[in-house]
Short mmCIF file of C-alpha atoms in Angstrom, two decimals:
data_model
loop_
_atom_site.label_atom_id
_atom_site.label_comp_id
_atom_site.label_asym_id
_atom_site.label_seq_id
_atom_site.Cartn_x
_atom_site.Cartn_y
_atom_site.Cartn_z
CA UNK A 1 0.00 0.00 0.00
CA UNK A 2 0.90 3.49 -0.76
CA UNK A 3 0.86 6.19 1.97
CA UNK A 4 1.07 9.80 1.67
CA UNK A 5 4.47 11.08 0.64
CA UNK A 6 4.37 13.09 4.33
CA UNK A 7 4.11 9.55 6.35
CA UNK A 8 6.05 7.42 3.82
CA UNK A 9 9.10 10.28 3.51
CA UNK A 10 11.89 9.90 6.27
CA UNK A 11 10.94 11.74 9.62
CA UNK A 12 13.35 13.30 11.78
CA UNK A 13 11.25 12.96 15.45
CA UNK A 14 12.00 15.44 18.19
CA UNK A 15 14.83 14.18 20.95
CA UNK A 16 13.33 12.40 23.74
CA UNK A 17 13.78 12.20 27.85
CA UNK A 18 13.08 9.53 30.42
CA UNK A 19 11.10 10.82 33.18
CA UNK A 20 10.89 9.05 36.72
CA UNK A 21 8.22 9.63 39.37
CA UNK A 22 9.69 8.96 42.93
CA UNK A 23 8.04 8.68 46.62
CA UNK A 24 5.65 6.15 45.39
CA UNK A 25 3.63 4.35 48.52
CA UNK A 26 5.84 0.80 48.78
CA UNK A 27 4.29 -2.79 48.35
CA UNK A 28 2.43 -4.24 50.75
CA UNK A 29 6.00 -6.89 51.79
CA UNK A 30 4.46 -9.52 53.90
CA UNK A 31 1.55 -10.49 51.46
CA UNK A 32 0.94 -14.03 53.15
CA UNK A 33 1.21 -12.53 56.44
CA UNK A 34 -1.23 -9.68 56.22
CA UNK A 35 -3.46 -11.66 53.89
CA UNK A 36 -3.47 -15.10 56.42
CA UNK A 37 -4.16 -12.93 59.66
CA UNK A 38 -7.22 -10.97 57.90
CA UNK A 39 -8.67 -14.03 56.11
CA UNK A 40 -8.47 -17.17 58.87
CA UNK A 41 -10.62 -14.22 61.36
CA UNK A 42 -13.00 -13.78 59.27
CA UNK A 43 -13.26 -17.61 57.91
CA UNK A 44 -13.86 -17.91 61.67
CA UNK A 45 -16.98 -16.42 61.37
CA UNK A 46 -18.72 -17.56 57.96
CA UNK A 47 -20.17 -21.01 59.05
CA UNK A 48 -17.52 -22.62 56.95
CA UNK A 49 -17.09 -26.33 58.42
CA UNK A 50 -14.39 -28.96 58.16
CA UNK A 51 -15.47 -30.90 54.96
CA UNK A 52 -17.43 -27.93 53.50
CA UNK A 53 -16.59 -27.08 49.56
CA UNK A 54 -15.44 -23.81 49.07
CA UNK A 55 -15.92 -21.99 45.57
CA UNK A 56 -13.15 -19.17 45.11
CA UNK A 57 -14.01 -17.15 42.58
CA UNK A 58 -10.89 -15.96 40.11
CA UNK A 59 -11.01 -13.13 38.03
CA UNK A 60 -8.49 -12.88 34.47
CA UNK A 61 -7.33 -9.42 35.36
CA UNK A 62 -3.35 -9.28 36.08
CA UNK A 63 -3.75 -8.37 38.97
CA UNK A 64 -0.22 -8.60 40.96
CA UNK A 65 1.05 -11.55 42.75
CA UNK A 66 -2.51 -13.00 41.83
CA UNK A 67 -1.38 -16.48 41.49
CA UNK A 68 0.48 -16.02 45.29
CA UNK A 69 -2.96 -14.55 46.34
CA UNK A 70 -5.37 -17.62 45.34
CA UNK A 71 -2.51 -19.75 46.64
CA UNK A 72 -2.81 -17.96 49.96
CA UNK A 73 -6.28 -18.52 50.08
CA UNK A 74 -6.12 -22.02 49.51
CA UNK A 75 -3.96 -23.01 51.88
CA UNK A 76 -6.17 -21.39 54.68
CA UNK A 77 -9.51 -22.67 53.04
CA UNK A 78 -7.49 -26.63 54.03
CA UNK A 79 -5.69 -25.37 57.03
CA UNK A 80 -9.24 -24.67 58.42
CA UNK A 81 -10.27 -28.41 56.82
CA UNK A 82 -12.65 -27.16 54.13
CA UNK A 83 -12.04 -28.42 50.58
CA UNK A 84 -11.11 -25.39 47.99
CA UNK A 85 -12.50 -24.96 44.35
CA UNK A 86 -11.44 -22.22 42.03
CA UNK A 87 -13.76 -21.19 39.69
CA UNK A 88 -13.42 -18.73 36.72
CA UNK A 89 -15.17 -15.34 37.28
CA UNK A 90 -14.41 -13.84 33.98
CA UNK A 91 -17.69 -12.74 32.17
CA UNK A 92 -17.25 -13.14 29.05
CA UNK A 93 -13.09 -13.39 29.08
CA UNK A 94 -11.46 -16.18 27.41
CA UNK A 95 -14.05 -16.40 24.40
CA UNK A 96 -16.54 -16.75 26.62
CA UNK A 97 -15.90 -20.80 26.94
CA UNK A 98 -14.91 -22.98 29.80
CA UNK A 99 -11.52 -24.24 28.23
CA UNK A 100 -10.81 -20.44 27.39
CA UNK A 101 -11.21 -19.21 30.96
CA UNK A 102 -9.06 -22.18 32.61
CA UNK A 103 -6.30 -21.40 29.37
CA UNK A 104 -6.82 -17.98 31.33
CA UNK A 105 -6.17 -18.70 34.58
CA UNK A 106 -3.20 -20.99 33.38
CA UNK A 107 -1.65 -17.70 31.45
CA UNK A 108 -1.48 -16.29 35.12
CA UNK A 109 0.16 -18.92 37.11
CA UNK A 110 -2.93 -20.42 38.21
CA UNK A 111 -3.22 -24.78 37.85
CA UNK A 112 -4.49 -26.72 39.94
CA UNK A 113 -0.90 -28.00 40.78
CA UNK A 114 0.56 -24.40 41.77
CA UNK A 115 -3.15 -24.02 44.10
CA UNK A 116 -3.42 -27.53 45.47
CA UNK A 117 -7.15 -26.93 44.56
CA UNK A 118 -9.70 -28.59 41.56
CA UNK A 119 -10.60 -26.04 38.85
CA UNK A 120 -14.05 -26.03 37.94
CA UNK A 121 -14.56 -24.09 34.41
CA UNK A 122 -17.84 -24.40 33.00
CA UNK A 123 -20.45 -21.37 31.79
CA UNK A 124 -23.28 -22.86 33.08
CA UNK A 125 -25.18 -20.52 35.77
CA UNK A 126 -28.66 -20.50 37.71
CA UNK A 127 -30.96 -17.57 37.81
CA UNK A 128 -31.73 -16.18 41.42
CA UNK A 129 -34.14 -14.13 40.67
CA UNK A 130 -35.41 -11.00 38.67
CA UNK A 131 -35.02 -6.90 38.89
CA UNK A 132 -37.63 -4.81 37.39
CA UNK A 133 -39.53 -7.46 36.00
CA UNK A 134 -37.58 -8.02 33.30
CA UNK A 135 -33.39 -8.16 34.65
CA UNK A 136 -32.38 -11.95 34.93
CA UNK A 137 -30.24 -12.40 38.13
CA UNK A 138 -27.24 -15.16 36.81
CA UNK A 139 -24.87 -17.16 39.35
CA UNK A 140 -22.28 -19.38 38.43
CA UNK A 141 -23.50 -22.40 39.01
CA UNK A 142 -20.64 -24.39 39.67
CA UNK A 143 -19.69 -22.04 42.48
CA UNK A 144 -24.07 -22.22 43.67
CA UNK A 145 -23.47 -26.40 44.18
CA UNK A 146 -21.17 -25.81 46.68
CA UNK A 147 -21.61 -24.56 50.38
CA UNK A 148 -19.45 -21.24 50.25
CA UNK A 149 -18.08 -18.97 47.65
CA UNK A 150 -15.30 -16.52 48.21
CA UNK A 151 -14.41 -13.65 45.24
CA UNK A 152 -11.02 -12.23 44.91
CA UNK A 153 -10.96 -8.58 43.26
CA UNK A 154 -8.98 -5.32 42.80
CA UNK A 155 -10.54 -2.35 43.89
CA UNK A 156 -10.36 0.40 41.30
CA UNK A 157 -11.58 3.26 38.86
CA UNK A 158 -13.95 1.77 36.64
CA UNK A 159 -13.32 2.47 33.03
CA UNK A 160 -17.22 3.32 32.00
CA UNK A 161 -18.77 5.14 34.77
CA UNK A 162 -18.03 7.18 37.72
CA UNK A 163 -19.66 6.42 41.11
CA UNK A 164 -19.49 4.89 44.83
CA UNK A 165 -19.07 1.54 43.41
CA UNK A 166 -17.02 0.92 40.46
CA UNK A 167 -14.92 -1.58 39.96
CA UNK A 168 -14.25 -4.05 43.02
CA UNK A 169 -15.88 -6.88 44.64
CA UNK A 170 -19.36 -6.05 44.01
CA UNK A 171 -18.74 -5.79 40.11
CA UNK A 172 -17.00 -9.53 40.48
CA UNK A 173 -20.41 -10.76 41.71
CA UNK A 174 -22.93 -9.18 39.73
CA UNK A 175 -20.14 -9.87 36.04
CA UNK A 176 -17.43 -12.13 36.93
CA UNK A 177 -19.38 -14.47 39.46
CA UNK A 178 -22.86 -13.82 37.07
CA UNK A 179 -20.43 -15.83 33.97
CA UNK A 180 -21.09 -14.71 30.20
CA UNK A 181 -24.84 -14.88 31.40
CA UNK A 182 -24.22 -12.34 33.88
CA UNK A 183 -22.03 -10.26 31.99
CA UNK A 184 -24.26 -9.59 29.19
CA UNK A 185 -27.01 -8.95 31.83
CA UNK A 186 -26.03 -6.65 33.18
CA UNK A 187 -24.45 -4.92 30.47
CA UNK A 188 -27.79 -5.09 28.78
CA UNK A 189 -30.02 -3.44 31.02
CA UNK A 190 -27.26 -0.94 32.39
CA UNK A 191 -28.04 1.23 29.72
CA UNK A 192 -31.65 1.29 31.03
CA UNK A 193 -30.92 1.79 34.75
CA UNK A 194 -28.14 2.84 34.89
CA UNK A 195 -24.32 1.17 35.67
CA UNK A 196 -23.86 2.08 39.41
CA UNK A 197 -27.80 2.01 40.01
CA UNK A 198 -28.23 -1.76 38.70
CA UNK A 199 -24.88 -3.12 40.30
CA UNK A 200 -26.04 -2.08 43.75
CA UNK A 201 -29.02 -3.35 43.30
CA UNK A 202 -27.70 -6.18 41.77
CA UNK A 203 -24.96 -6.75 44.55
CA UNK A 204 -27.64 -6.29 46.99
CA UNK A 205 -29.65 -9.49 45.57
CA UNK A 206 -26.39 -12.03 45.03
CA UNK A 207 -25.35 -11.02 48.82
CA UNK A 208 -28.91 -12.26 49.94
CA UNK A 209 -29.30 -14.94 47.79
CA UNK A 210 -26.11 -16.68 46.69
CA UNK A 211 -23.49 -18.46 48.65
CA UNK A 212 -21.23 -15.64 48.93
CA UNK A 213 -19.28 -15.27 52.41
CA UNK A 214 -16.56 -13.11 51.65
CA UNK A 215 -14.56 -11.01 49.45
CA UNK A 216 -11.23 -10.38 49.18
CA UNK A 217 -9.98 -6.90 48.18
CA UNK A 218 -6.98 -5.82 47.03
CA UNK A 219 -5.78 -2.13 46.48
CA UNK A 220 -2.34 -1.03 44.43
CA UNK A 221 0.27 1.45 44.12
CA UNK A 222 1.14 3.63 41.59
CA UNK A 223 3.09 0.88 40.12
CA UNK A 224 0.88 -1.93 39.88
CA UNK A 225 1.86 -3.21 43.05
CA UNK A 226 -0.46 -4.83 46.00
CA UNK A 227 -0.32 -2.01 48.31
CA UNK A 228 -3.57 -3.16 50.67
CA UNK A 229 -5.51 -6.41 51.26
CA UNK A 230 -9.16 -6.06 53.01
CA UNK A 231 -10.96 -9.14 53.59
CA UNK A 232 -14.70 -8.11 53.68
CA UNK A 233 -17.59 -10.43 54.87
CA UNK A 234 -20.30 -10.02 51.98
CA UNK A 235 -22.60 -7.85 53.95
CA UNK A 236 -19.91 -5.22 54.31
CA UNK A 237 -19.46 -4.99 50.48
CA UNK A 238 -21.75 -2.65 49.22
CA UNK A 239 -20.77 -0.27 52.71
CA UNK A 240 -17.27 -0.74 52.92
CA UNK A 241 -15.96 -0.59 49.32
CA UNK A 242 -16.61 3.12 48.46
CA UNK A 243 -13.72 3.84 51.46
CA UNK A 244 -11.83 1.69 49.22
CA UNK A 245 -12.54 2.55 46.00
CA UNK A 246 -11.38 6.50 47.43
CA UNK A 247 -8.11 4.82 48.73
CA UNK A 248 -7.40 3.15 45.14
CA UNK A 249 -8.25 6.39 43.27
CA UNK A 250 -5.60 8.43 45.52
CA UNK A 251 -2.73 5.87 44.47
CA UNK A 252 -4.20 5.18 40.68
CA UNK A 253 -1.48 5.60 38.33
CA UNK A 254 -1.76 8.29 36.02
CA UNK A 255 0.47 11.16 33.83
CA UNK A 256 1.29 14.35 35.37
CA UNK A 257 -0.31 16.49 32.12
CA UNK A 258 -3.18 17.44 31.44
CA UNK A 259 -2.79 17.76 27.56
CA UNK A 260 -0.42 16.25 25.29
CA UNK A 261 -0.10 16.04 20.94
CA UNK A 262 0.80 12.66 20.36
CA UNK A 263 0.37 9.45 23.08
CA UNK A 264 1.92 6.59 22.27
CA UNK A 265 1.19 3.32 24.20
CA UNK A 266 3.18 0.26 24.23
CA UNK A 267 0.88 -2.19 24.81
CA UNK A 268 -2.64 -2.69 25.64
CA UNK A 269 -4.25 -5.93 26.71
CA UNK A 270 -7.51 -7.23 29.21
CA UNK A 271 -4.59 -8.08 32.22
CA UNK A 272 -3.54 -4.20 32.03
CA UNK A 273 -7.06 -3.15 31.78
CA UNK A 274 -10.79 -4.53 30.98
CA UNK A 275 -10.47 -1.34 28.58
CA UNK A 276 -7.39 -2.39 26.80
CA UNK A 277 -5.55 0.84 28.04
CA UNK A 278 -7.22 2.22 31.16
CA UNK A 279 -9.11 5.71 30.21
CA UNK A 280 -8.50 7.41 33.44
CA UNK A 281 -4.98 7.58 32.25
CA UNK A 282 -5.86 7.76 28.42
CA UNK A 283 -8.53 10.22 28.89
CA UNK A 284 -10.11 8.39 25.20
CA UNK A 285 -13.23 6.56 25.88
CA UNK A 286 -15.73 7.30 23.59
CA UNK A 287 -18.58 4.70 24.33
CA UNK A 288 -21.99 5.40 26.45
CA UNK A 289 -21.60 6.90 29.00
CA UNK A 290 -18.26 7.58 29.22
CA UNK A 291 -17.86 11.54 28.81
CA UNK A 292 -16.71 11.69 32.38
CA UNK A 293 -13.37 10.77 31.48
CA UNK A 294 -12.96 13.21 29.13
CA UNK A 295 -11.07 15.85 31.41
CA UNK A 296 -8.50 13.21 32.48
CA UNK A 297 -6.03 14.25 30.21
CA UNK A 298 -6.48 15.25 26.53
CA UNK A 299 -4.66 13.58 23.49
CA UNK A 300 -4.80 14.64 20.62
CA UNK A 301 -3.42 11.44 18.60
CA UNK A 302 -2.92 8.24 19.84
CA UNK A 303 -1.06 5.54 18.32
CA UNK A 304 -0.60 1.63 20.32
CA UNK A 305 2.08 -0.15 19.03
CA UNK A 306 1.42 -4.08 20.12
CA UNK A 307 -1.26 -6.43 21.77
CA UNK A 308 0.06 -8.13 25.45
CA UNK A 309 0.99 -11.84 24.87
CA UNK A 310 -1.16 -12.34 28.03
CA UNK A 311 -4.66 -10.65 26.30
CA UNK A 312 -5.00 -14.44 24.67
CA UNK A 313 -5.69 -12.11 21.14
CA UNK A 314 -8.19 -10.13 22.76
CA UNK A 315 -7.33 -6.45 21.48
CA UNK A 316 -10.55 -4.85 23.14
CA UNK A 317 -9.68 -0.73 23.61
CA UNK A 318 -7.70 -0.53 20.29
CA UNK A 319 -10.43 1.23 18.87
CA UNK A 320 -9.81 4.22 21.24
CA UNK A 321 -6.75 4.62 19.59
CA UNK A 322 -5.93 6.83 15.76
CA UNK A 323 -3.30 4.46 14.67
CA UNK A 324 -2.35 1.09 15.54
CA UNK A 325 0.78 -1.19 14.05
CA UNK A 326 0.05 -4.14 11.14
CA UNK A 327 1.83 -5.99 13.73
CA UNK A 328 -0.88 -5.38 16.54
CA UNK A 329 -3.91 -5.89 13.88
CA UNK A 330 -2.65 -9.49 12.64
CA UNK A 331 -1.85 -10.37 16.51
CA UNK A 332 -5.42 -9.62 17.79
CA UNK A 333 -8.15 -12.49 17.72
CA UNK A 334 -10.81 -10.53 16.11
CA UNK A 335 -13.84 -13.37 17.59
CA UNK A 336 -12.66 -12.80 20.92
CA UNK A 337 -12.56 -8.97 21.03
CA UNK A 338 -15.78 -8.68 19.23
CA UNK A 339 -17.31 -11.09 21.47
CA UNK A 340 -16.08 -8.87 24.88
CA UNK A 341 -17.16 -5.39 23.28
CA UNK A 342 -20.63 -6.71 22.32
CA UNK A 343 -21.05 -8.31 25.67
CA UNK A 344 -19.88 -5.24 27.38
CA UNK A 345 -21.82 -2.98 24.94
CA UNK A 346 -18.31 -1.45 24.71
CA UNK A 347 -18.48 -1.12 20.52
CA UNK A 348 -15.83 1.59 19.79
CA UNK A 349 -13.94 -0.32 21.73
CA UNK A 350 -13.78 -2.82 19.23
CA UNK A 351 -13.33 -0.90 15.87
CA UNK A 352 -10.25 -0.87 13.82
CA UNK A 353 -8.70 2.47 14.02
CA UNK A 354 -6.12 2.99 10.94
CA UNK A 355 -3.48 0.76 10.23
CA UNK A 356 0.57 1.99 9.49
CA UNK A 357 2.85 -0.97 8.18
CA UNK A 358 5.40 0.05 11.17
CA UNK A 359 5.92 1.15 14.48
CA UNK A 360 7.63 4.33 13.29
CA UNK A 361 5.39 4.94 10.81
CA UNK A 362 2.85 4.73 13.32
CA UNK A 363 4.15 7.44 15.69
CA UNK A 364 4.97 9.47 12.35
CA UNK A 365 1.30 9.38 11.78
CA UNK A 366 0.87 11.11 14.67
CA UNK A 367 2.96 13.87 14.60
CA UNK A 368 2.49 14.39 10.51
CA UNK A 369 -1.27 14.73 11.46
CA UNK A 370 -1.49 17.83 13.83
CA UNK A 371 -1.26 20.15 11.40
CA UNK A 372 1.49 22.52 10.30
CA UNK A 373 3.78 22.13 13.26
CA UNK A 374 7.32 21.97 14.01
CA UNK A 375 7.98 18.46 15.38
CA UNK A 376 10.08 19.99 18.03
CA UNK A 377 6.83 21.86 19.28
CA UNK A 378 4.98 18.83 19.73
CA UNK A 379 4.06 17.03 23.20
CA UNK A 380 4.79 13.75 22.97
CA UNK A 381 4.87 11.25 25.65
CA UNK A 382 5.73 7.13 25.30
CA UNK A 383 4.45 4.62 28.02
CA UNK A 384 5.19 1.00 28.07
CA UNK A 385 1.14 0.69 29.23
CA UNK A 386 -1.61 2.28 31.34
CA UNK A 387 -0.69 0.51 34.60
CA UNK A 388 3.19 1.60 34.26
CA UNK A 389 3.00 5.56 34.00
CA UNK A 390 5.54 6.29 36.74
CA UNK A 391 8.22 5.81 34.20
CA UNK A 392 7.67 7.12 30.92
CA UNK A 393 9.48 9.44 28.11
CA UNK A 394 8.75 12.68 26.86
CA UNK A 395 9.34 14.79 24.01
CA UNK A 396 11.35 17.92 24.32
CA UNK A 397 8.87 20.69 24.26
CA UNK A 398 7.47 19.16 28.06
CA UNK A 399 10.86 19.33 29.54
CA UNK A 400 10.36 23.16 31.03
CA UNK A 401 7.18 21.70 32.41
CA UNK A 402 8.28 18.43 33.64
CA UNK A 403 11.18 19.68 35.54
CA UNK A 404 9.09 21.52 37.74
CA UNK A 405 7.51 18.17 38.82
CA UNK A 406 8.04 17.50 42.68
CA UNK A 407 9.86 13.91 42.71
CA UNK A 408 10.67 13.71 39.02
CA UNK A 409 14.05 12.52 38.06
CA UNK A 410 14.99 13.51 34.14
CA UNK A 411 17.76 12.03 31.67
CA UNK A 412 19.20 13.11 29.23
CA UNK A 413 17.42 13.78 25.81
CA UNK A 414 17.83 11.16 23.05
CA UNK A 415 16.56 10.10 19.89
CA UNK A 416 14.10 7.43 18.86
CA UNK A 417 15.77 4.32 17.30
CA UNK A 418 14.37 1.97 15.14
CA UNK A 419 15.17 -1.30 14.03
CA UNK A 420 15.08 -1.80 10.13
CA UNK A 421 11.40 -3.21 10.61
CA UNK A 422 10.57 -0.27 11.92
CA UNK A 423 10.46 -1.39 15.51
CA UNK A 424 11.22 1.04 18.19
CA UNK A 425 13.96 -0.10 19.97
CA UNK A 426 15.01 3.25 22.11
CA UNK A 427 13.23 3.98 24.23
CA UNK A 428 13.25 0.20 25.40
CA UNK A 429 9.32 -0.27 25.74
CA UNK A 430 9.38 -3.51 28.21
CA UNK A 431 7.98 -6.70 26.18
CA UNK A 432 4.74 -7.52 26.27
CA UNK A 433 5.08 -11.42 27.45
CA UNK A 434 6.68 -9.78 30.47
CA UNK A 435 4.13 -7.20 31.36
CA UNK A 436 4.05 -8.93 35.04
CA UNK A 437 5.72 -11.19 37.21
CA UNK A 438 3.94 -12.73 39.71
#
């Protein structure tokens, strides 16, 4: 294919600086510790009973040290002589089949083996009731045969609405625990009554009704780190998450500007965000009801470069994007990302923003688009992803502004390298089959 003589001509891009954000909160360092102590007091109280089946309900979102987390959990489900079950709460993740959600959980350190606990992956739920006449209430039913569930969850800015509850452990009942079934539910209907309004009232029926005892919280740093664990009895969800959810939002992650040119992002993927790159960094999210993100930050082009090895070819949030890499496009599993953004009624999501043949050409795109400016006038920032904006590089033209950040350390200014595939090589971006370690 041809381009226009402006992107396929050679581009001389403005230098670029590395810019470090210090006096982040730490990691929580005794995970097991803190996590054991909070969990085996409240088990104490559930009515869980030696030789009782416990459903733990798993989530696919990266979140960190997840597979150390459902281990945890395990461990004091037997210590306390229960039996342990983990059960895919994914919605409609993994293709929205059985085999795709375990393959999930597997991509995240999660077997059987490494958890010393049965996987039970089917779709199948039950139906606990009905809202407004007309919502269907879903449960999975694999987790509704046994005596006790438990949900795991991170507690964070959702990336649709803005409210009390967003997205935490009463979202993981009323989508993740509620299956495809669920999912589409309450996606459904939201845009009838409302996102927050239907997931409390949602939340409030599973709590009753299902087999729900607890919930297990967790908050992060700025850096995608556990920072907080909070072990909740179900009751206490729908009271005690908001306190939360305003503890995650102080330590979200997010870029100290409030308007850039051109935003390049790494990668995207479902473990960095259920948006593909989280809008309240991005500030682009142009579906429903999603105008409150808007002040966030403004970009005016963004390009993403590649798809996460761990987003199993689900390239949902690409379509918030201007440009995207031939590279990205023939990585992403087109069923599977169509299948999440109609279940999630998140369409633009979902739509294939233009194509460049190359990862410079790509940024070039950017910058040649603006409009008769000099490149060296342009705002430009490059982040490896949305959960890792603590450490990102900047364009020139932001450097008076950025050294007047409190805690910033800035390098030296350099230029952008490519490969000869056109493959941006400096700044290092951090590859995407590495995104996390748990």
């Amino acid at each position: 294919m041809r381009y226009p003589d402006y992107i396929e001509a050679p581009f001389h891009f403005p230098p670029f600086f590395n810019v470090q954000i210090a006096g982040q909160p730490k990691r929580l360092q005794d995970l097991e510790g803190a996590l054991r102590a909070q969990l085996l007091g409240q088990l104490a109280s559930t009515g869980i009973r030696p030789g009782d089946t416990v459903a733990i309900g798993v989530g696919s979102r990266g979140i960190d040290r997840l597979a150390e987390i459902v281990g945890i959990i395990c461990r004091c489900v037997i210590e306390i002589g229960a039996k342990p079950y983990i059960v895919p709460a994914m919605g409609s993740h993994g293709g929205a089949t059985a085999e795709g959600q375990k393959a999930l959980l597997a991509s995240l350190g999660i077997t059987e083996e490494s958890c010393a606990a049965p996987i039970q992956s089917t779709m199948d739920t039950v139906q606990l009731g009905t809202l407004h006449g007309e919502v269907p209430v879903y449960y999975s039913k694999d987790a509704f045969q046994m005596d006790h569930a438990l949900c795991i969850n991170r507690i964070k800015p959702h990336t649709k609405f803005k409210a009390p509850l967003e997205s935490g452990l009463v979202k993981m009942l009323c989508v993740g625990m509620g299956k495809h079934d669920g999912a589409l539910a309450y996606h459904r209907f939201s845009l009838k009554y409302g996102f927050y309004e239907l997931m409390e009232t949602l939340g409030n029926i599973l709590i009753k009704k299902s087999n729900v005892r607890l919930g297990i919280g967790i908050i992060e740093n700025a850096q995608d780190e556990v920072m907080v664990t909070e072990v909740l009895p179900a009751k206490a969800f729908l009271t005690k998450e908001p306190g939360l959810l305003q503890l995650a939002k102080e330590h979200f992650p997010s870029l100290p500007l409030r308007q850039v040119d051109v935003l390049v992002v790494g990668n995207i993927g479902k473990e960095i965000s259920g948006a593909g790159m989280d809008p309240n960094v991005t500030g682009r999210a142009f579906d429903l009801k999603e105008s409150d993100f808007r002040p966030i930050m403004d970009a005016t082009r963004v390009a993403i470069l590649r798809l996460s090895g761990r987003s199993d070819g689900n390239a949902l949030g690409l379509g918030n994007a201007d440009f995207i890499t031939e590279t990205l496009f023939q990585t992403m599993d087109y069923e599977k990302t169509v299948i999440n953004g109609l279940t999630s009624t998140s369409l633009h999501k979902a739509f294939i923003p233009i194509r460049m043949p190359t990862e410079e050409k790509a940024i070039q795109a950017c910058f040649t688009t603006l409009g008769p400016v000099l490149p060296k006038t342009v705002r430009a920032v490059i982040i490896k992803d949305t959960l890792h904006v603590a450490d990102f590089w900047a364009s020139a033209a932001l450097r008076a502004e950025l050294e007047k950040l409190p805690g910033a350390r800035l390098s030296e200014a350099v230029g952008l390298q490519f490969d000869a595939n056109g493959t941006l090589v400096h700044p290092v971006l951090q590859p995407s089959s590495s995104l996390r370690s748990d």
